[in-house]
Short mmCIF file of C-alpha atoms and ligand atoms in Angstrom, two decimals:
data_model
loop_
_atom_site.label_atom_id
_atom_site.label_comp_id
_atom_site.label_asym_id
_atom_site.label_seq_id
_atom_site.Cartn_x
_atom_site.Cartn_y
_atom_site.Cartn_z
CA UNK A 3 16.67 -2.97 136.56
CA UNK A 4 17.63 -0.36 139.22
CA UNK A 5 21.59 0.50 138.58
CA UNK A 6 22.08 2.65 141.28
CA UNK A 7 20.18 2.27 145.02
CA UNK A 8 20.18 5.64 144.95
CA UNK A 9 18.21 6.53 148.41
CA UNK A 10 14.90 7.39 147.72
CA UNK A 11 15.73 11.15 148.87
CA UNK A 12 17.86 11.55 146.00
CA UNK A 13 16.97 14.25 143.94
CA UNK A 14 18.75 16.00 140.80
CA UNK A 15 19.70 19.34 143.14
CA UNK A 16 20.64 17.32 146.15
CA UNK A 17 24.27 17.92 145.17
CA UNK A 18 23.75 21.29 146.00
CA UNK A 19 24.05 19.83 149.75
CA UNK A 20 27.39 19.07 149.39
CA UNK A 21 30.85 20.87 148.34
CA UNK A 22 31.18 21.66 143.82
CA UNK A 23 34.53 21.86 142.96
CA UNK A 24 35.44 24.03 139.52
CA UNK A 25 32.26 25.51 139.43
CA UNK A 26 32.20 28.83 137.41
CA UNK A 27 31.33 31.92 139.17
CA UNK A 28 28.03 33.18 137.99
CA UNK A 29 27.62 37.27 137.97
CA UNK A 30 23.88 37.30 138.19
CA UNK A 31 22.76 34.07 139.99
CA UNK A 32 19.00 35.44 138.86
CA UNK A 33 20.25 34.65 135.18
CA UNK A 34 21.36 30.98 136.24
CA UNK A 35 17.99 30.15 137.13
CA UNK A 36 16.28 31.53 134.20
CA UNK A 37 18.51 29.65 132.08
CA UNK A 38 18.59 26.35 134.13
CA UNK A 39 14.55 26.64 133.90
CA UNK A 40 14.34 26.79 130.27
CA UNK A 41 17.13 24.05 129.99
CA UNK A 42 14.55 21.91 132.26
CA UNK A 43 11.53 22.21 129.68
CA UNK A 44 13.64 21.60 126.94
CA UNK A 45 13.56 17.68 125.03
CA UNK A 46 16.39 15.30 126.97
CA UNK A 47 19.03 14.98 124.72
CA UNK A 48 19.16 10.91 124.52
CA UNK A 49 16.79 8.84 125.86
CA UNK A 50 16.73 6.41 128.83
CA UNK A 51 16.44 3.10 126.88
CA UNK A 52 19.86 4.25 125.14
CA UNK A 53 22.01 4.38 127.95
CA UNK A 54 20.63 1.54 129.48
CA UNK A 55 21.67 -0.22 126.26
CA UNK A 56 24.93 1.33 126.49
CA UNK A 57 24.91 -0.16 129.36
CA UNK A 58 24.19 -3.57 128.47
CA UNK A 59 27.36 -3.05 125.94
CA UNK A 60 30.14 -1.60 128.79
CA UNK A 61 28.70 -5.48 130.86
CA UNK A 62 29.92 -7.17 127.97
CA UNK A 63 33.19 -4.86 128.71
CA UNK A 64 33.56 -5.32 132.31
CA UNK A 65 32.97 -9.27 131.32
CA UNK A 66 35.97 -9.53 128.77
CA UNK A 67 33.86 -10.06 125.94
CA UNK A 68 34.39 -6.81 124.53
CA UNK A 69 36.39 -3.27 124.11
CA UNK A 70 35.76 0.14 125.01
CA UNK A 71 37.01 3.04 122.33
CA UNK A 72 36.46 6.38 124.06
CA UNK A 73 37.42 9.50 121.91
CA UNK A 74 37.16 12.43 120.83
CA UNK A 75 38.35 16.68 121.69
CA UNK A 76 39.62 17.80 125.01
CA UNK A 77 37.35 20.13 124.84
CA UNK A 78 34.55 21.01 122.00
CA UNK A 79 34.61 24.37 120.15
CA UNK A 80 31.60 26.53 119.63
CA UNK A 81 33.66 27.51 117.08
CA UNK A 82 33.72 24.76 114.88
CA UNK A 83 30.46 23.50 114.44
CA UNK A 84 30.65 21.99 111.31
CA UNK A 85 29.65 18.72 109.32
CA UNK A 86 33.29 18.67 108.52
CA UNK A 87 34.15 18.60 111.62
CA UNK A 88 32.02 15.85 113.01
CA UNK A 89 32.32 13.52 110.07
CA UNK A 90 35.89 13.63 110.16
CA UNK A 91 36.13 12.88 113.95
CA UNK A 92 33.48 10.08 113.06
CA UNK A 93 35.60 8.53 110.49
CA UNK A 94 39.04 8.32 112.57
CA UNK A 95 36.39 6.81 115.79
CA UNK A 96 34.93 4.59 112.90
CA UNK A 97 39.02 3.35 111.39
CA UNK A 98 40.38 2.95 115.06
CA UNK A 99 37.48 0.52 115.67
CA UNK A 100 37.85 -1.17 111.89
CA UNK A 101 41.71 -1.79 113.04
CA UNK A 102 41.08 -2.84 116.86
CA UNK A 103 37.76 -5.19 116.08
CA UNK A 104 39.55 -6.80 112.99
CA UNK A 105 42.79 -7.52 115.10
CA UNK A 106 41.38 -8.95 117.99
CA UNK A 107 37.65 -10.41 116.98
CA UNK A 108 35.85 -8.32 119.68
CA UNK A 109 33.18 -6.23 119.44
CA UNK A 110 34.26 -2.27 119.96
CA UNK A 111 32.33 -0.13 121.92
CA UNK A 112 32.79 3.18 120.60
CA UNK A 113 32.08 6.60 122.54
CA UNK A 114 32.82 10.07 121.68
CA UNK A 115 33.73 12.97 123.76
CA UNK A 116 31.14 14.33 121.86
CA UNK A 117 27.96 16.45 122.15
CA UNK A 118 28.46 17.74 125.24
CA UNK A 119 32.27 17.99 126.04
CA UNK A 120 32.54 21.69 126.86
CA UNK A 121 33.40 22.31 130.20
CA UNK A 122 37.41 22.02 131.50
CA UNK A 123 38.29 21.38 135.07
CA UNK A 124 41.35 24.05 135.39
CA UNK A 125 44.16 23.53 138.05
CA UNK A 126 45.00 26.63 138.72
CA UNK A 127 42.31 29.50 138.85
CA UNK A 128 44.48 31.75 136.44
CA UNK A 129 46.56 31.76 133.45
CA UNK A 130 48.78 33.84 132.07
CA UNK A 131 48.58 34.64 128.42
CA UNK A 132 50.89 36.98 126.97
CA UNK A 133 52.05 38.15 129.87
CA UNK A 134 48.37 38.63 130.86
CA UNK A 135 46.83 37.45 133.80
CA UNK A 136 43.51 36.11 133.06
CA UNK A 137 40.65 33.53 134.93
CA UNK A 138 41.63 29.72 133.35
CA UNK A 139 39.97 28.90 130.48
CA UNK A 140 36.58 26.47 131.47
CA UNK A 141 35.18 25.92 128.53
CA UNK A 142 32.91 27.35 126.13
CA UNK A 143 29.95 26.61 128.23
CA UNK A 144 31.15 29.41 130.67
CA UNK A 145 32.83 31.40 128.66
CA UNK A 146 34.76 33.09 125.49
CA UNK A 147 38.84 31.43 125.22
CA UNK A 148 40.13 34.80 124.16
CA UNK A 149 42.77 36.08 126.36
CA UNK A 150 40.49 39.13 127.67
CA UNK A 151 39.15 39.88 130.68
CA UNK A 152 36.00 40.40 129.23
CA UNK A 153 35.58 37.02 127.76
CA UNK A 154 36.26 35.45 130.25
CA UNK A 155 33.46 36.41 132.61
CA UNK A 156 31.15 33.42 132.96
CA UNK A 157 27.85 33.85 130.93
CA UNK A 158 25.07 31.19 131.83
CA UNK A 159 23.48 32.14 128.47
CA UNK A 160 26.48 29.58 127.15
CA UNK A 161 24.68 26.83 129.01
CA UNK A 162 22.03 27.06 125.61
CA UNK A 163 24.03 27.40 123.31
CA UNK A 164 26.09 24.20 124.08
CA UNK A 165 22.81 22.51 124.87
CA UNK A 166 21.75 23.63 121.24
CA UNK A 167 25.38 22.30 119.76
CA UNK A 168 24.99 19.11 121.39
CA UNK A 169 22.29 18.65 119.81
CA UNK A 170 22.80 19.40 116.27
CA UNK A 171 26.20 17.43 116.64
CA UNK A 172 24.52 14.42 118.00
CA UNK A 173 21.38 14.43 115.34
CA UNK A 174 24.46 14.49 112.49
CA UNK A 175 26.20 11.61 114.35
CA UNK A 176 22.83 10.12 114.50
CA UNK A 177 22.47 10.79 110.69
CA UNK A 178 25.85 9.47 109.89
CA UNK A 179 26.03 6.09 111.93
CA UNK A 180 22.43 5.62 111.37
CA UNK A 181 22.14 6.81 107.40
CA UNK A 182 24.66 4.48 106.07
CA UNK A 183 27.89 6.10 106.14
CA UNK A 184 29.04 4.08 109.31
CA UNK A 185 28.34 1.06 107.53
CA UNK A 186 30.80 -1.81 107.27
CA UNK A 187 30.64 -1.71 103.23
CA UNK A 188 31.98 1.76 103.50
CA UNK A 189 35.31 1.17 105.00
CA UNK A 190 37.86 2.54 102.10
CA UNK A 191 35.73 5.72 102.52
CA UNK A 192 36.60 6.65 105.80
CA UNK A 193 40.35 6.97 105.47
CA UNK A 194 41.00 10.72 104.50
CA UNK A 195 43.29 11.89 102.01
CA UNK A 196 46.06 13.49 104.10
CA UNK A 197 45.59 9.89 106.30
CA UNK A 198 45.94 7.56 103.02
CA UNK A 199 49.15 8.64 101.90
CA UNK A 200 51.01 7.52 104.98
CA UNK A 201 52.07 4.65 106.05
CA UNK A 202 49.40 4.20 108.78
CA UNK A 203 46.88 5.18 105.89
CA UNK A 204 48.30 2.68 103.72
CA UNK A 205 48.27 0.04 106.28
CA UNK A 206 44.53 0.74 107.01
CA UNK A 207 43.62 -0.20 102.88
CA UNK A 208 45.09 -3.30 103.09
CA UNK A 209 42.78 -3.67 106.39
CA UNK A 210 39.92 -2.13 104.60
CA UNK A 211 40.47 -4.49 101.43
CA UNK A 212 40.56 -7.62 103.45
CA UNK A 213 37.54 -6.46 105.38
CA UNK A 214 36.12 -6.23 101.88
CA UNK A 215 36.80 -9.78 101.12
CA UNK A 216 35.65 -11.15 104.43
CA UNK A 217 31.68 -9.31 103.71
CA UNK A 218 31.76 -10.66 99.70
CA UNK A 219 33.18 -14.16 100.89
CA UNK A 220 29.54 -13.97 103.34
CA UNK A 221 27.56 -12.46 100.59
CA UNK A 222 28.84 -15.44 98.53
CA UNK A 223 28.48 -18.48 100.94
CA UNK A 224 24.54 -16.69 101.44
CA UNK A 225 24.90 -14.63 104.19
CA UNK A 226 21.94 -11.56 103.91
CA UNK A 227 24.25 -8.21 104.37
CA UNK A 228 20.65 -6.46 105.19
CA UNK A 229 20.04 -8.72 107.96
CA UNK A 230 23.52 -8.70 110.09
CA UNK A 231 23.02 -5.10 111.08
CA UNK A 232 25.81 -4.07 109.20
CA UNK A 233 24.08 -0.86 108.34
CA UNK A 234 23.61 0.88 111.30
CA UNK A 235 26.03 1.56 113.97
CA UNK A 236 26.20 3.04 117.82
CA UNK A 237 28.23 5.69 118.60
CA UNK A 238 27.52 6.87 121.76
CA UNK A 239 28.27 10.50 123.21
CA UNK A 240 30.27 11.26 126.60
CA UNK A 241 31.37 14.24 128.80
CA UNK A 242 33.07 14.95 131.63
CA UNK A 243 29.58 16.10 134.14
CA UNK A 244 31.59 19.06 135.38
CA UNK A 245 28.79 21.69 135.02
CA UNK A 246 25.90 20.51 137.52
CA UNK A 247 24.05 23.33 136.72
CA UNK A 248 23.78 22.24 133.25
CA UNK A 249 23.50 18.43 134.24
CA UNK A 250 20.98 18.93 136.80
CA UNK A 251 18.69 20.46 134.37
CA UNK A 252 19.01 17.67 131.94
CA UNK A 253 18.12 15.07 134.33
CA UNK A 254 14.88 13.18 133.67
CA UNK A 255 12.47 10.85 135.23
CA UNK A 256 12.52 7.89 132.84
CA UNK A 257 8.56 7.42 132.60
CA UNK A 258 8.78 3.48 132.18
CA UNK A 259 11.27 2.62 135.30
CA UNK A 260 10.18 5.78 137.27
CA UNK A 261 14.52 5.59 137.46
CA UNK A 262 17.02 9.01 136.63
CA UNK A 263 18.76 9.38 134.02
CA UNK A 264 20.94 12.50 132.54
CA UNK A 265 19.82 12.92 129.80
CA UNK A 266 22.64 15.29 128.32
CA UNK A 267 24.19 12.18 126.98
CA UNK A 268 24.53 8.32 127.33
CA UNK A 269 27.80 8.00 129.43
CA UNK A 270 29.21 10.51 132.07
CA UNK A 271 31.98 10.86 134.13
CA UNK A 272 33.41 12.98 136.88
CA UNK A 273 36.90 13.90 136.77
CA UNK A 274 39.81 13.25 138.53
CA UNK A 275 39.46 16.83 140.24
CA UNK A 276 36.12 16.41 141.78
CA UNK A 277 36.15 12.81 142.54
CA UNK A 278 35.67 13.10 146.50
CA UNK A 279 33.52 10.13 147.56
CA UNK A 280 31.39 12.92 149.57
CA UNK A 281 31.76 16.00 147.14
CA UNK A 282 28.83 17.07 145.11
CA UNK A 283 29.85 15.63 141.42
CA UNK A 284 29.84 11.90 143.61
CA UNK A 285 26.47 12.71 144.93
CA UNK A 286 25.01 13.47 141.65
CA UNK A 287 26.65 10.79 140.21
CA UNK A 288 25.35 8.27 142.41
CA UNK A 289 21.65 8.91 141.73
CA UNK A 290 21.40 8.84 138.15
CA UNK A 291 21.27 5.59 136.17
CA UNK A 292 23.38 5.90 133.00
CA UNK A 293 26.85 4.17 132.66
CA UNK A 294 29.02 6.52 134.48
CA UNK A 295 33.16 6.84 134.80
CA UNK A 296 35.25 8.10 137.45
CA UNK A 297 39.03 9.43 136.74
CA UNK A 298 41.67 7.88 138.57
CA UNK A 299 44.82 9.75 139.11
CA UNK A 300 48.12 9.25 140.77
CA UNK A 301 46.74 10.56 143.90
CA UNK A 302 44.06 8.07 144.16
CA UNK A 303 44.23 5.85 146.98
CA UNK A 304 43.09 2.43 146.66
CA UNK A 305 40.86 2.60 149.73
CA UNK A 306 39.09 5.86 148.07
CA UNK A 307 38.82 4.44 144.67
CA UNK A 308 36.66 1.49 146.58
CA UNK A 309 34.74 3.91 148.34
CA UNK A 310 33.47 5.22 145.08
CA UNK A 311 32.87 1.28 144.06
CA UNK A 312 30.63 0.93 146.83
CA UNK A 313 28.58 4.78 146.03
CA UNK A 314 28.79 4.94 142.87
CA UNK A 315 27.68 0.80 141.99
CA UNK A 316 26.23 -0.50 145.41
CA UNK A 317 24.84 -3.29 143.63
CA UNK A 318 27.34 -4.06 141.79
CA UNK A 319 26.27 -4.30 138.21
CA UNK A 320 28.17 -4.71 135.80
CA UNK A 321 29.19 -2.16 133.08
CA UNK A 322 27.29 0.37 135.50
CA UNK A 323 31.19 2.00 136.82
CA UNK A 324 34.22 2.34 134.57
CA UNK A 325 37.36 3.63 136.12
CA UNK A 326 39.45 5.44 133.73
CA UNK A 327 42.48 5.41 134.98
CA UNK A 328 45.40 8.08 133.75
CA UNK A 329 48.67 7.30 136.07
CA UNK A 330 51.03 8.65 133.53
CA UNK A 331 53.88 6.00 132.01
CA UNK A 332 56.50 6.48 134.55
CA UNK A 333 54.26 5.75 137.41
CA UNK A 334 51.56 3.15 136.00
CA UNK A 335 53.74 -0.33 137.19
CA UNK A 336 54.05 1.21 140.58
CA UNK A 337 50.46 2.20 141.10
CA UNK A 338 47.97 0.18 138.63
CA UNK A 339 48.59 -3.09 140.63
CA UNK A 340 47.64 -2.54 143.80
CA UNK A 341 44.23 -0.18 142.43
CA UNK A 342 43.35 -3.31 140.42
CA UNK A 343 43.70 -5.81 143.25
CA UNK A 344 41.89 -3.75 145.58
CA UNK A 345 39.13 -3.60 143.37
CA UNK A 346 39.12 -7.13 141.93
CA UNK A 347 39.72 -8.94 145.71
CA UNK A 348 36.17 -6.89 146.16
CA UNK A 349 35.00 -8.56 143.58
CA UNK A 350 33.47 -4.87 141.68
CA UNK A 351 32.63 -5.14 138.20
CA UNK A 352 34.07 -2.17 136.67
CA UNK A 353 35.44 -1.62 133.19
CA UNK A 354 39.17 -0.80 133.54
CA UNK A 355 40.23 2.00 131.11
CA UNK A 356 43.51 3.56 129.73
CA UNK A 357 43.50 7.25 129.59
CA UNK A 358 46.99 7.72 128.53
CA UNK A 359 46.79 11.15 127.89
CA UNK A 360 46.27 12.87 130.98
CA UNK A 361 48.95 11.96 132.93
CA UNK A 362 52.04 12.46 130.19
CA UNK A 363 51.08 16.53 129.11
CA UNK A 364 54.61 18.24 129.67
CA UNK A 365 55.56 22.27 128.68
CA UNK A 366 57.97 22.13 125.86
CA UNK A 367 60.48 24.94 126.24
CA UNK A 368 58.61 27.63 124.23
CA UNK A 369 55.38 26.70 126.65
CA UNK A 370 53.39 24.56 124.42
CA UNK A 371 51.59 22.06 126.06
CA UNK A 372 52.12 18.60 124.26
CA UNK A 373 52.20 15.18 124.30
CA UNK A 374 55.01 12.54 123.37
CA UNK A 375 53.34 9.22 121.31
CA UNK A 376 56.25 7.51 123.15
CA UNK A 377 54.78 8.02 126.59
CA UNK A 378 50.96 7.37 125.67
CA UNK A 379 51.91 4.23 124.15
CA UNK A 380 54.30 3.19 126.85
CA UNK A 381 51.45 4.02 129.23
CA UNK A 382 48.82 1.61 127.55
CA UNK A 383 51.33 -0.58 127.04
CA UNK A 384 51.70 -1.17 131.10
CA UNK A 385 48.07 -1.16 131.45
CA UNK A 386 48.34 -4.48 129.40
CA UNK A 387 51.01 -5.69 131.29
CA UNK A 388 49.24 -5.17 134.58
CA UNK A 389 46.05 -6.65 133.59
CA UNK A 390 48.03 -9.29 132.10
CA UNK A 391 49.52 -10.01 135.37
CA UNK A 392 46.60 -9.32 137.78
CA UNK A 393 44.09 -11.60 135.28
CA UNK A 394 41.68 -9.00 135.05
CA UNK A 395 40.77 -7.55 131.35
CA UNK A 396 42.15 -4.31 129.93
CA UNK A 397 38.79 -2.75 128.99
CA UNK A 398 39.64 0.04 126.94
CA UNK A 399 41.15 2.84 125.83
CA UNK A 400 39.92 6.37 126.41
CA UNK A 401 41.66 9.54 124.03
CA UNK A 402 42.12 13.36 122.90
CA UNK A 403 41.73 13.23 119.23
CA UNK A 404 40.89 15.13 116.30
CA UNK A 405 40.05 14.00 112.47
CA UNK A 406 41.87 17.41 111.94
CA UNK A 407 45.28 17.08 110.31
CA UNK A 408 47.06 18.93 113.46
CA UNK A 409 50.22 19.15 115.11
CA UNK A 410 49.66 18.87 119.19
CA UNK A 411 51.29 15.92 120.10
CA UNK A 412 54.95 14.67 119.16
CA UNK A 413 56.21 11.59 117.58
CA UNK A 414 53.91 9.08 116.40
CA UNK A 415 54.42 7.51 112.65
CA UNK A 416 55.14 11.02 111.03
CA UNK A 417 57.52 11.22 113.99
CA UNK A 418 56.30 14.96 114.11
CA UNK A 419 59.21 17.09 116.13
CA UNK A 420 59.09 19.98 118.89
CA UNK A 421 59.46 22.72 116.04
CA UNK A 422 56.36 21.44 113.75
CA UNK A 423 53.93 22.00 116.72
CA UNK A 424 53.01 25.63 116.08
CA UNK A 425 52.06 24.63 112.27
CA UNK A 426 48.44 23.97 113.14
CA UNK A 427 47.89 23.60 117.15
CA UNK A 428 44.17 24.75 117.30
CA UNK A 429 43.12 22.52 120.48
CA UNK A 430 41.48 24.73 122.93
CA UNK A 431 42.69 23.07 125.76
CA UNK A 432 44.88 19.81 125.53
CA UNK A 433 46.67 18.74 122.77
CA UNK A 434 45.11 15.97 121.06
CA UNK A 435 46.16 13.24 118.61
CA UNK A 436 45.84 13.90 115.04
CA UNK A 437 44.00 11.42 112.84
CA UNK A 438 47.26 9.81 111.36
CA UNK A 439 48.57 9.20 115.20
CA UNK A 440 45.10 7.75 116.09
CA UNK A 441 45.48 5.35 113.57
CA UNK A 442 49.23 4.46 114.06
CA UNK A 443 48.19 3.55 118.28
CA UNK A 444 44.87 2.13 117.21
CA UNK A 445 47.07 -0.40 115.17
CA UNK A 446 49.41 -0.92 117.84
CA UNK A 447 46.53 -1.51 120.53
CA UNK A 448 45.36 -4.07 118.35
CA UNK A 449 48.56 -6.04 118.69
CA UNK A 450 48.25 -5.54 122.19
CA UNK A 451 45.41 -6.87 122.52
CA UNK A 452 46.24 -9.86 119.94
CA UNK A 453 49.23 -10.37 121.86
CA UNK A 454 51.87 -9.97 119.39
C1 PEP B 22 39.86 15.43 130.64
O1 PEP B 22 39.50 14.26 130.42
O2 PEP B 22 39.83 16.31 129.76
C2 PEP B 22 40.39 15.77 131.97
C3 PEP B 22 40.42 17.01 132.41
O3 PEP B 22 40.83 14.70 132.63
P1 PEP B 22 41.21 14.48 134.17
O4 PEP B 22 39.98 14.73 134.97
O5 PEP B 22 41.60 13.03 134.16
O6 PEP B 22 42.34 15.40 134.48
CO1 CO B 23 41.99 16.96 128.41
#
């Protein structure tokens, strides 16, 4: 079925018609097109039929019948393209969902920022670091982070490289949830060493043990543990579609609908800087037919946010438009409400989602940019409250995290302090939660959302 009524004049570059916020500037526009035509005649990197089953999934979402977990880095690192890396981000995904589908008997639909999350949308054009003025930092598809003016001219070449990191990421994620290791049975495995010594850690054995007991208890009474798809797992991949250049390229015909599809990954989003119901992300956005996700801010009107209802998901399907909302914790009674009536008196079927991240990043005093747990969990815990209140169904949660054992947010059950955040603060753009404080709000979401 047709998501999006596209008109029939929609093509991949019409965007190009209209205004593209954040977009880097190219030297050699020459370059661009080489690149973009040897992105265009390379393999999509997922296929149709998977978002469209993704899709199926976020209905069940938008329904009430199920969660969303949406995770993963701020932004990827060309730098760290390891099977460390991945795996470990895999397993803290893989816990939070053990925890949240254990506490509240729902399926978990779980999504990474992953394969694919490289560009940043910047706020301000420069930054100063060291005492340097530089152009902001966009993301290693555009360019080098180091603090020189050199690396941070935009290089289109980048556009391959990340298309060649995506993926090898996603065929490892593919291994991993495919090959076993995201299998139910192997639930003590994923909690990491520098995880299982807490009390979060410790917490998640005694989930993982009674886990345990509920598969033997089913093995026992008969039940065949090859048959119940225990085995294999989705995770699906997500980025912000920031880059058209890059997105446009990966867009394909899918040859047994005849519908688009971006094929850079199974879920995309535009962000809450180039969200204009008439700007060029929208207009792409509107005319391909994967699950997609728009950012809502504080400075989202209701009005606007139904104009995008009405582009974005003309016909209304459900699981087609999430709206991740990221209000910040001080502000989300006073402007979730009337957003979520708007959109529910119109009767659109979107997912609702908590980005609680977003709108709490503060400077501490030395100029690190951080996080309190305090604030993220006060913020999901008014997006409960107002879904509660409005009887509509808090969909999910979307995240910064890392499997890394860092130090980029404060608080959470280590209670890490202002003075432990230089120890290991590697993000390369927001500060993300590590895997202990993923663990500690996965467990608390799960109360949430068993009421307790
Ligand atoms: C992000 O998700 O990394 C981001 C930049 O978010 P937003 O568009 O909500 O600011
Ligand atoms: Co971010």
């Amino acid at each position: 079925m047709a998501t999006s009524s596209s008109s029939p004049a929609w093509t991949p570059s019409d965007w190009r018609e209209h205004t593209a916020l954040q977009q880097p500037e190219w030297p050699d526009p020459a370059q661009v097109d080489q690149v973009r035509a040897e992105l265009t005649r390379l393999p999509p990197l997922v296929f149709a039929g998977e978002a469209r089953s993704l899709l199926d999934r976020l209905a069940a979402v938008a329904e009430g019948r199920a969660f969303l977990l949406q995770a993963g880095d701020c932004a990827e690192s060309f730098h760290d393209l390891t099977a460390i890396n991945i795996r470990e981000k895999l397993k803290v995904i893989l816990q939070m969902a053990a925890a949240l589908t254990y506490a509240a008997s729902l399926p978990v639909v779980k999504v990474g920022r992953m394969a694919g999350q490289f560009t940043k949308p910047r706020s301000q054009p420069t930054e100063t670091v060291d005492g340097v003025e530089l152009p902001s930092f966009r993301g290693h598809i555009v360019h080098g982070d180091e603090p020189t003016e050199a690396a941070r001219v935009a290089d289109p070449a980048r556009m391959l490289q990340a298309y060649h990191q995506a993926t090898a990421t996603l065929n490892l994620l593919r291994a991993f949830t495919k090959g076993g290791f995201a299998d139910l049975r192997q639930v003590h495995v994923w909690n990491q060493e520098f995880v299982a010594n807490s009390p979060e850690g410790r917490r998640y054995e005694q989930l993982a043990t009674e886990i345990e007991r509920a598969l033997s208890f089913m093995q026992a009474v008969g039940v065949d543990m090859h048959t119940v798809g225990l085995h294999q797992v989705d995770v699906w991949t997500s980025h912000e579609a920031l880059l058209l250049d890059y997105e446009e390229a990966l867009t394909r015909r899918d040859s047994l609908t005849g519908l688009w599809y971006d094929c850079s990954a199974h879920f995309v989003w535009a962000g809450d800087r180039t969200r204009q119901p008439d700007g060029a992300h929208v207009r792409y956005l509107a005319g391909v037919n994967n699950p997609i996700g728009v950012k809502v801010g504080p400075g989202a009107e209701g009005s606007q946010v139904l104009e995008l209802c009405e582009i974005l998901n003309p016909n209304r399907v459900p699981g087609r438009l999430t709206l991740i909302v990221r209000l910040g914790a001080d502000r989300i009674f006073e402007l979730l409400p009337p957003l979520v009536r708007t959109v529910r008196d119109a009767k659109h079927p979107v997912v609702w989602v908590c980005d609680p991240m977003h709108g709490n990043t503060f400077l501490t005093e030395t100029g690190r940019k951080t996080r309190d747990f305090r604030h993220i969990m006060a913020e999901i815990e008014g997006f409960f409250a107002v879904h509660h209140a409005e009887g509509t169904w808090p969909g999910g949660v979307h995240l910064e995290i890392t499997g890394d054992d860092v130090t980029e947010c404060l608080g959470g059950g280590d209670n890490l302090l202002e003075e432990q955040l230089d120890t290991a603060y590697t993000t390369l753009c927001d500060p993300r939660l590590n895997a202990r404080q993923s663990l500690d709000l996965a467990f608390r979401v799960a109360e949430l959302m068993r009421g307790v």
